[in-house]
Coordinates of N, CA and C in Angstrom, one line a residue:
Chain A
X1 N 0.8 -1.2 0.0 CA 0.0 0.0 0.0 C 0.9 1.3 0.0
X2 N 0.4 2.0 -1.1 CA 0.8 3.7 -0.6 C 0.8 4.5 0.3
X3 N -0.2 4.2 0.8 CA -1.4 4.6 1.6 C -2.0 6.4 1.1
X4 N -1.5 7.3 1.7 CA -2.1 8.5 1.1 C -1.1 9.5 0.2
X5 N -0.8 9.7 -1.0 CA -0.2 10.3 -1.6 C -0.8 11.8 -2.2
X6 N 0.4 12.7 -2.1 CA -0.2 14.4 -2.6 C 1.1 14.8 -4.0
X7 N 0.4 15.1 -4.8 CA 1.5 15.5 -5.7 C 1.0 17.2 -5.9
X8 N 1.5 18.2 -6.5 CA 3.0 17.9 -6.2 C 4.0 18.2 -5.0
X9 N 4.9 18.1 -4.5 CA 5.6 18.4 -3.4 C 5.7 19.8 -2.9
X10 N 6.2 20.4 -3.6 CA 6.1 22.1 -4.0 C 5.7 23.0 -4.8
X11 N 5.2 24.0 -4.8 CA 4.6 24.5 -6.1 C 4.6 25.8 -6.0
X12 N 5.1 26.8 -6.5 CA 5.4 28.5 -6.6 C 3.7 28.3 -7.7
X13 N 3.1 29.7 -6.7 CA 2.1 30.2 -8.0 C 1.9 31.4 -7.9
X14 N 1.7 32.5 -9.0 CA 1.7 33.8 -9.0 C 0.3 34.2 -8.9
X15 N -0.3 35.2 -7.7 CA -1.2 35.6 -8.0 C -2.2 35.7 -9.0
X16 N -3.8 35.4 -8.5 CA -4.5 35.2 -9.6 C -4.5 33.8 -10.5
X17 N -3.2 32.6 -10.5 CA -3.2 31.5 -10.9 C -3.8 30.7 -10.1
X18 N -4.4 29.2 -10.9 CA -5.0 28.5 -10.4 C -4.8 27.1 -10.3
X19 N -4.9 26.3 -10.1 CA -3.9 25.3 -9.6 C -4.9 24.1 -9.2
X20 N -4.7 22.7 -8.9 CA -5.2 21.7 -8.5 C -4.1 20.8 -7.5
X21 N -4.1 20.9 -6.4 CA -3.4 20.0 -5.5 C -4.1 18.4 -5.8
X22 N -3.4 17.3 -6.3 CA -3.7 16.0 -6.0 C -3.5 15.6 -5.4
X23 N -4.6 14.3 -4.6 CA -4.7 13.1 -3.1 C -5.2 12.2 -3.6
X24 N -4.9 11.2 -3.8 CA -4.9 10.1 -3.7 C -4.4 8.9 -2.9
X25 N -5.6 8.2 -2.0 CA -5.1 6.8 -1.1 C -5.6 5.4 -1.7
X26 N -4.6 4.1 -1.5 CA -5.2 3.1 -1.9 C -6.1 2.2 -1.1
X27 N -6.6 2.7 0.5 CA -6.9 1.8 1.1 C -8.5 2.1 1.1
X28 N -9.2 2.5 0.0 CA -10.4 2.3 0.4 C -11.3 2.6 1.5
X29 N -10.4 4.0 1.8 CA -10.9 4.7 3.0 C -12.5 5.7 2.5
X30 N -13.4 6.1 3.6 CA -14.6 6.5 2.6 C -14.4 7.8 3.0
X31 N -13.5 8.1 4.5 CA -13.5 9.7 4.8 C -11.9 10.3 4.1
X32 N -12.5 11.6 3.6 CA -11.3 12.2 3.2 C -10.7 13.7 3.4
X33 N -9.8 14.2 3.7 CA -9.9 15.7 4.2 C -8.8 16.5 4.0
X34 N -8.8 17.9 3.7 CA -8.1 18.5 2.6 C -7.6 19.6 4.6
X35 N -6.3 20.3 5.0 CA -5.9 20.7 5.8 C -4.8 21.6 5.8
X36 N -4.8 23.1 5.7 CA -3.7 23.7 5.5 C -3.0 23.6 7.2
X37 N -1.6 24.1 7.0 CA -1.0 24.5 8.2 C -0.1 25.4 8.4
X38 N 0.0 26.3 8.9 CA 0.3 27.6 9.0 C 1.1 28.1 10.4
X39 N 2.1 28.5 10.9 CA 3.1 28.9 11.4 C 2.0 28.9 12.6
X40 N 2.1 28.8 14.0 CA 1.0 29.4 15.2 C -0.4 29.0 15.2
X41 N -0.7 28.4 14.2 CA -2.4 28.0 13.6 C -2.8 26.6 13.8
X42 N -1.9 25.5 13.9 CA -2.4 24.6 13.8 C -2.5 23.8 12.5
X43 N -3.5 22.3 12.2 CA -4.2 22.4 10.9 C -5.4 22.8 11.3
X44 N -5.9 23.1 10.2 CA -7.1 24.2 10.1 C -7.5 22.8 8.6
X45 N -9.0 22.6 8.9 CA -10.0 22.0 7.7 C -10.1 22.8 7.1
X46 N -10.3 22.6 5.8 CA -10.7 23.1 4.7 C -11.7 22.7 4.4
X47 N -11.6 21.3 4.1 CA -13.1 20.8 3.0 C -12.8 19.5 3.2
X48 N -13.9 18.5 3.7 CA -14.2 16.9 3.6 C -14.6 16.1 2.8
X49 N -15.1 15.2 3.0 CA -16.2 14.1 2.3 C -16.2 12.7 3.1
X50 N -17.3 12.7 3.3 CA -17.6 11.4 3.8 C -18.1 9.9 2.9
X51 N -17.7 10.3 1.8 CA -17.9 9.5 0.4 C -17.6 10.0 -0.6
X52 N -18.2 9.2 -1.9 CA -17.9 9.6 -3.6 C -19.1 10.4 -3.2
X53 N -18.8 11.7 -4.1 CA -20.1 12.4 -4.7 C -20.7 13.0 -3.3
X54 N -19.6 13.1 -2.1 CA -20.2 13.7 -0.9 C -19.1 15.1 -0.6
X55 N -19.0 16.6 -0.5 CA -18.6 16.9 0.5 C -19.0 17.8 1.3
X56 N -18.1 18.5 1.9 CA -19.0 19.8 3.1 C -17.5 20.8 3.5
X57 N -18.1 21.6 3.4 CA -17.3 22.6 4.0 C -16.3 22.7 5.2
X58 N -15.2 22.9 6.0 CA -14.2 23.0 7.0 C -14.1 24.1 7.7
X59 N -13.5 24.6 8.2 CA -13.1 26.3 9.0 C -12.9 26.7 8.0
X60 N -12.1 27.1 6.9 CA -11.7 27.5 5.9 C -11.8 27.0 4.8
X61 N -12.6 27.2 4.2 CA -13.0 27.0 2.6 C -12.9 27.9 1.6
X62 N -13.3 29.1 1.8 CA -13.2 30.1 0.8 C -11.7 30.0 0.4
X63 N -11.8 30.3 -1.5 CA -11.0 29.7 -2.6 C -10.9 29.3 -3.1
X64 N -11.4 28.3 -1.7 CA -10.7 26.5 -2.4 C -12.4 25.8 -2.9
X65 N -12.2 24.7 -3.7 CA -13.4 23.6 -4.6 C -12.7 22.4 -4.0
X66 N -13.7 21.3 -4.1 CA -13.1 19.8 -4.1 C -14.5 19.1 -4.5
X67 N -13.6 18.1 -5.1 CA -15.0 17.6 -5.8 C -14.4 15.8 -5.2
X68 N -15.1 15.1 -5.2 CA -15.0 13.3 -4.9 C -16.0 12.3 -5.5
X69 N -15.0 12.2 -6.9 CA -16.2 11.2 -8.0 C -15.5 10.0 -7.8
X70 N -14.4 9.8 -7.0 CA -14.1 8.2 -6.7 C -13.7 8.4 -5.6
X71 N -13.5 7.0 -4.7 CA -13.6 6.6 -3.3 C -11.9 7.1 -3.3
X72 N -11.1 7.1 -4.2 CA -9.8 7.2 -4.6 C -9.1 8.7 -4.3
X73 N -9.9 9.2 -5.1 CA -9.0 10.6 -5.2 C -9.7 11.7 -4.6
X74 N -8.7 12.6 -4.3 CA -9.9 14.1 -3.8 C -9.2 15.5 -4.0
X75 N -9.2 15.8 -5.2 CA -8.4 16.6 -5.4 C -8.7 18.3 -4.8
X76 N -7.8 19.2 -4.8 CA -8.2 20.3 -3.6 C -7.6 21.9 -4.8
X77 N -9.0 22.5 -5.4 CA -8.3 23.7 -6.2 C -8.7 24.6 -5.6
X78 N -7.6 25.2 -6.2 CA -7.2 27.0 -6.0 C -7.8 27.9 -7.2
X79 N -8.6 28.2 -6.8 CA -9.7 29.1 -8.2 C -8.7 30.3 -8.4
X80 N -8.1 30.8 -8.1 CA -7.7 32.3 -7.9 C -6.5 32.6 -7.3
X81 N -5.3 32.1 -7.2 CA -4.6 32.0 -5.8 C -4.2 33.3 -5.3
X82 N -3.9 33.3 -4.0 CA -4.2 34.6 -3.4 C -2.7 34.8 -2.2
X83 N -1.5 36.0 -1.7 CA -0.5 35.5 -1.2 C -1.4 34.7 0.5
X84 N -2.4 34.9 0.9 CA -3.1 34.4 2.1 C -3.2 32.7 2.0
X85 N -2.9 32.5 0.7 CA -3.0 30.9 0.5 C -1.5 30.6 0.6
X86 N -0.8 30.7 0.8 CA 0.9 30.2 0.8 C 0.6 29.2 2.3
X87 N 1.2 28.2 2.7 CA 1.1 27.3 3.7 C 1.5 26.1 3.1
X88 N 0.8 25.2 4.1 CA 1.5 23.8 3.5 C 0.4 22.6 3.6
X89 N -0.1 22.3 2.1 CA -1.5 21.8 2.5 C -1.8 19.9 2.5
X90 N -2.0 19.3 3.8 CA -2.2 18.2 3.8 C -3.1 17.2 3.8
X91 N -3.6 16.4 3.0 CA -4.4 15.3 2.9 C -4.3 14.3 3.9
X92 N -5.6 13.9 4.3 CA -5.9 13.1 5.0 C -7.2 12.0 4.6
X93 N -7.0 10.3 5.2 CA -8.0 9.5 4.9 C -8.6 9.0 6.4
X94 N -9.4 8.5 6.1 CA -9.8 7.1 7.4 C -11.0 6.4 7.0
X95 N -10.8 5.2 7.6 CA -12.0 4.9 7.9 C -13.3 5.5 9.1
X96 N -14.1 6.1 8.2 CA -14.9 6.8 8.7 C -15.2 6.2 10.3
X97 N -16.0 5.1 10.2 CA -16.5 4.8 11.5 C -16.2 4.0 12.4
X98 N -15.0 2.9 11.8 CA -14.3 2.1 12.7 C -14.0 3.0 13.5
X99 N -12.5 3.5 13.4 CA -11.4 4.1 14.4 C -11.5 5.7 14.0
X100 N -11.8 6.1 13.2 CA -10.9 7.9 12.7 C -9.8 8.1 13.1
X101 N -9.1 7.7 13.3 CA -7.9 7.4 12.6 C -7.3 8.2 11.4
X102 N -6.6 9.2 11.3 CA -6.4 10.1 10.1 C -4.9 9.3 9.7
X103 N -5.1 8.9 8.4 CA -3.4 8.8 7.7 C -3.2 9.8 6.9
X104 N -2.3 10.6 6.9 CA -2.1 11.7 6.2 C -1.4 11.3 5.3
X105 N -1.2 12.3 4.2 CA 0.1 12.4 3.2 C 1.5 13.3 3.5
X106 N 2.0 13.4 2.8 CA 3.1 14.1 3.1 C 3.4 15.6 3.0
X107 N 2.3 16.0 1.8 CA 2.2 17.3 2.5 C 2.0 18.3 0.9
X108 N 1.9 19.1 0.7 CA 2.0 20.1 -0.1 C 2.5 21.6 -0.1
X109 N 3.8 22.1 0.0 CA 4.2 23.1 0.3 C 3.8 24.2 -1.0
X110 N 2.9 25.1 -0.9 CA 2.3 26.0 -1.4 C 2.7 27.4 -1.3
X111 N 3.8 28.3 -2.2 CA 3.8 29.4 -2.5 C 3.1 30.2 -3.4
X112 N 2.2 31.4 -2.7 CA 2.2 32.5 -3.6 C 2.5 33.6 -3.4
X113 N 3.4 33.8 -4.8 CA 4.1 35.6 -5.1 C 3.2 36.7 -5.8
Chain B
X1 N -18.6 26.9 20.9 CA -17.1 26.1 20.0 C -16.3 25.4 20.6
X2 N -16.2 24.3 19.8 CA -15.1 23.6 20.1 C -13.8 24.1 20.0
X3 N -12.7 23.7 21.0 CA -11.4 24.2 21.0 C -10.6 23.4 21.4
X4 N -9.2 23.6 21.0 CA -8.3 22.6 22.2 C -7.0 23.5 21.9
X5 N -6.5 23.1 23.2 CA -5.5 24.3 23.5 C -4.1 23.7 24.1
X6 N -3.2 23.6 23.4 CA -1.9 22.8 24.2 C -1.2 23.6 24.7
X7 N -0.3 23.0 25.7 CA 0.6 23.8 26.4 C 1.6 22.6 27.2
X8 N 3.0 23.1 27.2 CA 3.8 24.4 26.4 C 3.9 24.2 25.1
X9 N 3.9 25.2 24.2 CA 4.0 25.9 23.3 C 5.5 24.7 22.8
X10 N 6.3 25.0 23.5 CA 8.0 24.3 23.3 C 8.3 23.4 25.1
X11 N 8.9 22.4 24.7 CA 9.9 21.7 25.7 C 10.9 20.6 25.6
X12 N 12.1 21.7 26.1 CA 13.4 20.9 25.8 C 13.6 20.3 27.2
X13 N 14.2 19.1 27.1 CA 14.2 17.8 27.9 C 15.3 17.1 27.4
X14 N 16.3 16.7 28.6 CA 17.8 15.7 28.5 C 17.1 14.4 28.3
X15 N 17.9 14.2 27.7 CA 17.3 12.2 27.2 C 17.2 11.8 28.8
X16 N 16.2 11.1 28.8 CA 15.6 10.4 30.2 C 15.3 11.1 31.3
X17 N 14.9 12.5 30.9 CA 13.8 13.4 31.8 C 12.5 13.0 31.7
X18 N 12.1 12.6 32.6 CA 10.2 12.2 31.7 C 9.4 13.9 32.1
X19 N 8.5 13.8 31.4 CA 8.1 14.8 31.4 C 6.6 14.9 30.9
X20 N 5.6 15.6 31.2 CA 4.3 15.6 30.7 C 3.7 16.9 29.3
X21 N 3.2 16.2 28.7 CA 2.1 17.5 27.4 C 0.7 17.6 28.2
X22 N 0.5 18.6 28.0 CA -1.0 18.9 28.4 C -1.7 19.4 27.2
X23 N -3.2 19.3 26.9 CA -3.9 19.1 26.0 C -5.6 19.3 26.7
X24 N -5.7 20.6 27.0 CA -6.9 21.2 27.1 C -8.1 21.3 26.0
X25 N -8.9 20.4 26.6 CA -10.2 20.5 25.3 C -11.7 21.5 25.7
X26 N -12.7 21.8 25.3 CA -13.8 22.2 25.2 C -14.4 21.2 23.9
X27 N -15.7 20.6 24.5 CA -16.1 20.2 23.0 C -17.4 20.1 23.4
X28 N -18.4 19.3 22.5 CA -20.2 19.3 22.8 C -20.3 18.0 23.1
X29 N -19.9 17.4 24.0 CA -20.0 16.0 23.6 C -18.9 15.0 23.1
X30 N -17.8 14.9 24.0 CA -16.5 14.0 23.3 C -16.6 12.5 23.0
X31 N -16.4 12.7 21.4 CA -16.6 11.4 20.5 C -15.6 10.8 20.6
X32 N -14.4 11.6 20.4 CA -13.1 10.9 20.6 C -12.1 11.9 20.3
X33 N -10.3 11.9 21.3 CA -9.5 12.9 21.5 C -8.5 12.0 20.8
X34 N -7.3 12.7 20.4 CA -6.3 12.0 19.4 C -4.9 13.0 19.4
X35 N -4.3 12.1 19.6 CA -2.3 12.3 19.9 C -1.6 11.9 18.2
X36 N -1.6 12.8 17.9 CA -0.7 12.8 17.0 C 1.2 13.3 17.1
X37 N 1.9 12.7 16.2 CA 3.5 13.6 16.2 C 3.2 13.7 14.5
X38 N 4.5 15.0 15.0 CA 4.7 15.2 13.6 C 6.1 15.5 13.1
X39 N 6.7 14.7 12.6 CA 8.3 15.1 12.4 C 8.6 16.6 11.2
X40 N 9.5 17.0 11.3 CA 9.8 18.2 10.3 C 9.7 18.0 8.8
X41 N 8.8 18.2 8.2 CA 8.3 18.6 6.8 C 7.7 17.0 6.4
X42 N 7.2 16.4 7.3 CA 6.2 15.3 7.3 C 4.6 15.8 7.5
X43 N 4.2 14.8 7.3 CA 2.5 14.7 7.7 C 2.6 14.0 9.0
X44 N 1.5 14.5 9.7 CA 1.1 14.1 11.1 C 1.2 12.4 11.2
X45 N 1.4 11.2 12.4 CA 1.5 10.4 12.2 C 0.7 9.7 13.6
X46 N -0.7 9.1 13.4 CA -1.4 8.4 14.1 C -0.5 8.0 15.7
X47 N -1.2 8.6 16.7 CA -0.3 7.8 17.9 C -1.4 7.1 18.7
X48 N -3.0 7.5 19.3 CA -3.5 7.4 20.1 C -5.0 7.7 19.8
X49 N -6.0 7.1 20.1 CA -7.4 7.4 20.2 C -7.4 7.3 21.6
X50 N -8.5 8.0 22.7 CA -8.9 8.2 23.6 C -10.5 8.3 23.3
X51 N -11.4 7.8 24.4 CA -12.6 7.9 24.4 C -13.7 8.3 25.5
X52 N -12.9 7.9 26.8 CA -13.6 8.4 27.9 C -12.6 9.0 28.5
X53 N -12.9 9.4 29.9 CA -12.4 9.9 30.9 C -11.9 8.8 31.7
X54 N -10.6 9.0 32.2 CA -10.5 7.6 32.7 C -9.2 6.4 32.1
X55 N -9.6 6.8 30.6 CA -9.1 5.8 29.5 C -7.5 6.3 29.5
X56 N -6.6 5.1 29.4 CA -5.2 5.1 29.2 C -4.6 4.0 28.2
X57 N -3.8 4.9 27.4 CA -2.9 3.9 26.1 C -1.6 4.3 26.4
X58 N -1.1 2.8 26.0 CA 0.0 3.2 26.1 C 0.7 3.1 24.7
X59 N 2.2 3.4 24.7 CA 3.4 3.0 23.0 C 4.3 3.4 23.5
X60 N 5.9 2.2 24.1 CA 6.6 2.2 24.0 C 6.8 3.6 25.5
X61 N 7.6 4.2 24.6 CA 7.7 5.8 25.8 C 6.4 6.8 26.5
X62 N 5.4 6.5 25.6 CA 4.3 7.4 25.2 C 3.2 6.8 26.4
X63 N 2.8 7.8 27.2 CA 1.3 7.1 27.5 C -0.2 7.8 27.3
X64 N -1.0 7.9 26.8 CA -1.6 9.2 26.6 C -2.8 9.1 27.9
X65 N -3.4 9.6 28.5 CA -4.6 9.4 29.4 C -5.4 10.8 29.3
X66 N -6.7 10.7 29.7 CA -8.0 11.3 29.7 C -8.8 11.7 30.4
X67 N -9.1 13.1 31.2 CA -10.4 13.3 31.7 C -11.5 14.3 31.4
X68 N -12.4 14.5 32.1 CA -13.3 15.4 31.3 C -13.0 16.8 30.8
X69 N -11.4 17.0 31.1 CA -11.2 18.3 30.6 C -9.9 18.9 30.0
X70 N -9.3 17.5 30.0 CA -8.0 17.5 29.3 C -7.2 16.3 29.3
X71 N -6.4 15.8 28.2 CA -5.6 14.7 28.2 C -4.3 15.4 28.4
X72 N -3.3 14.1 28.6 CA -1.8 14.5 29.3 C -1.3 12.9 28.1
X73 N -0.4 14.0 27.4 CA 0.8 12.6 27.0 C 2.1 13.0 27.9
X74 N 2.4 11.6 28.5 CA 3.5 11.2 29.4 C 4.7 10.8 28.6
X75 N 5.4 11.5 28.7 CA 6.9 10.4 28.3 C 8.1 10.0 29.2
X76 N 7.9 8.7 29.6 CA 9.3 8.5 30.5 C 10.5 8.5 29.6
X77 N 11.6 8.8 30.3 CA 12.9 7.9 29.8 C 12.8 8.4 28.2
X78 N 12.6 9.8 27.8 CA 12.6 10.2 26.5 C 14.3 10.0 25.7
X79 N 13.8 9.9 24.7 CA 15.3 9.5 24.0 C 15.0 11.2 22.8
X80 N 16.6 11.2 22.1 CA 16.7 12.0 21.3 C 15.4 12.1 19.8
X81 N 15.4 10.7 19.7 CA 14.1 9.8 18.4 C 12.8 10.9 18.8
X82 N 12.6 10.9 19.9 CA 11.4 11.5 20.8 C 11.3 13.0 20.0
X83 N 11.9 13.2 19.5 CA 12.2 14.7 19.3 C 11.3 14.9 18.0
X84 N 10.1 15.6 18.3 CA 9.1 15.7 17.2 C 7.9 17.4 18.0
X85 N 7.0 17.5 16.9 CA 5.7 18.3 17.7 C 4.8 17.4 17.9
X86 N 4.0 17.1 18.5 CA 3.1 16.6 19.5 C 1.8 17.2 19.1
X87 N 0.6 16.8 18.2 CA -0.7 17.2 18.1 C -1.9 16.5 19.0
X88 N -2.7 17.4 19.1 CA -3.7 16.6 19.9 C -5.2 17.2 19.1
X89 N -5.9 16.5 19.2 CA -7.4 17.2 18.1 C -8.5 16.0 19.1
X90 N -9.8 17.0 18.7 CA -10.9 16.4 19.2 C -12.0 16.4 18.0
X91 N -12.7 15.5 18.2 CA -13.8 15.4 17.5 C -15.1 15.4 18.7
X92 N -15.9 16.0 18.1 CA -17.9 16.2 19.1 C -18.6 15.2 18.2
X93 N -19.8 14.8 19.1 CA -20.7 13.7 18.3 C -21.5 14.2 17.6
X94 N -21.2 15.7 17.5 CA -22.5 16.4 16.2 C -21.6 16.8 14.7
X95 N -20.5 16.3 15.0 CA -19.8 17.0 13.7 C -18.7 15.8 12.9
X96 N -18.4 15.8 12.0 CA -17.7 14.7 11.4 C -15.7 15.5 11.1
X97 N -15.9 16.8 12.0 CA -14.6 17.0 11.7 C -13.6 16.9 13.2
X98 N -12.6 17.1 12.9 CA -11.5 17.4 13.9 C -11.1 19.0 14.0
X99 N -10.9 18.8 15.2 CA -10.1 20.5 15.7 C -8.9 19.9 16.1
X100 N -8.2 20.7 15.8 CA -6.8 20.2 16.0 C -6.2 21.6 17.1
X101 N -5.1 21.3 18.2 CA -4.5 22.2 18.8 C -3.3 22.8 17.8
X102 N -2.1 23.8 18.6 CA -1.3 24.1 17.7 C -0.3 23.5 17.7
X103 N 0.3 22.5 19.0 CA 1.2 21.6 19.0 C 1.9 21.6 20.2
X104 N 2.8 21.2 20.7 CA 4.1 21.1 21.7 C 5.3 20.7 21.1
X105 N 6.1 21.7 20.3 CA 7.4 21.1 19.5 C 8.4 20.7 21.3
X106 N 8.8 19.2 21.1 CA 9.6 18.4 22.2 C 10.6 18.8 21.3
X107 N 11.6 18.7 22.0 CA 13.3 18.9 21.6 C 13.7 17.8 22.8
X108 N 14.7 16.7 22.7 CA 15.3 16.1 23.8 C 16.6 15.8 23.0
X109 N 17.6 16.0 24.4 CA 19.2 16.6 23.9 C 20.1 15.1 24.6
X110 N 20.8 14.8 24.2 CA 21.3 13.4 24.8 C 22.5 13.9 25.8

């Protein structure tokens, strides 16, 4: 198993670009969850899903879209990017109702100039 | 609102000082509390579920325990390896997300 993978590793984006962070896990997890993290802040949610074709909103959403048409992937865009988005953005899976349990990925370090 | 609030902030510790994290929660109802580490320019890495008050886990150095108003991770006999930040997050039975605190970066010096 992979378990949760984020491409790309790092990414410079100039103001006003727009962008798609990718997540994908292989274990068939049904919960999934998009997480920036920021110097003094903590992780802060963004946006979930508790299935395909399910999500809902986090503390921080505005910006960002996610959509989840397979159990597999959950990709996390930047409509517009803005320098307030620069952080480092991390995916996470679980099994919803066994344990919650979060397996994260490794991470997405996000600049904007 | 839910909250959780760690403290200290930072703690440096000689290999085999034991020493305690504190991990203050507010929530509506605790579903379940959670001990995470996180090494430098990693993703967080599963340590501990907690559920009641009362409840204790252990791992190796790590012990995490729980009462109605805060968990405490214990570490005896910490080694240099030990050297990570320390998350702790709660989940309520009305919501499907996590709050997460801002951490306890441990430093332990041999």
């Amino acid at each position: 198993n992979a378990g949760v993978t984020q491409t790309p590793k790092f990414q410079v984006l100039k103001t006003g670009q727009s962008m798609t962070l990718q997540c994908a896990q292989d274990m068939n997890h049904e919960y999934m969850s998009w997480y920036r993290q920021d110097p003094g802040m903590g992780l802060r949610l963004i946006h979930y899903s508790v299935g395909a074709g399910i999500t809902d909103q986090g503390e921080v959403p505005n910006g960002y879209n996610v959509s989840r048409s397979t159990t597999e992937d959950f990709p996390l865009r930047l409509l517009s990017a803005a320098p307030s988005q620069t952080s480092v953005y991390f995916c996470a899976s679980s099994q919803r109702e066994i344990t919650y349990e979060q397996y994260f990925g490794p991470g997405t370090r996000l600049t904007v100039t | 609102e839910d909250q959780v609030t760690q403290s200290p902030e930072a703690l440096r510790l000689q290999e085999g000082e034991s020493s305690s994290l504190n991990c203050s929660y507010t929530v509506s109802g605790l579903r379940g509390l959670f001990w995470y580490r996180q090494d430098p320019g990693k993703g967080p890495e599963f340590l501990f579920t907690l559920y009641s008050a009362g409840e204790e886990k252990e791992k190796e150095r790590l012990k995490a325990t729980l009462t109605k108003k805060e968990s405490f991770l214990h570490i005896t006999a910490p080694k240099p390896e030990d050297s990570a930040t320390y998350l702790c997050a709660v989940r309520g039975w009305d919501t499907d997300k996590l709050i997460f605190g801002t951490g306890t970066r441990l430093q332990v010096f041999p």
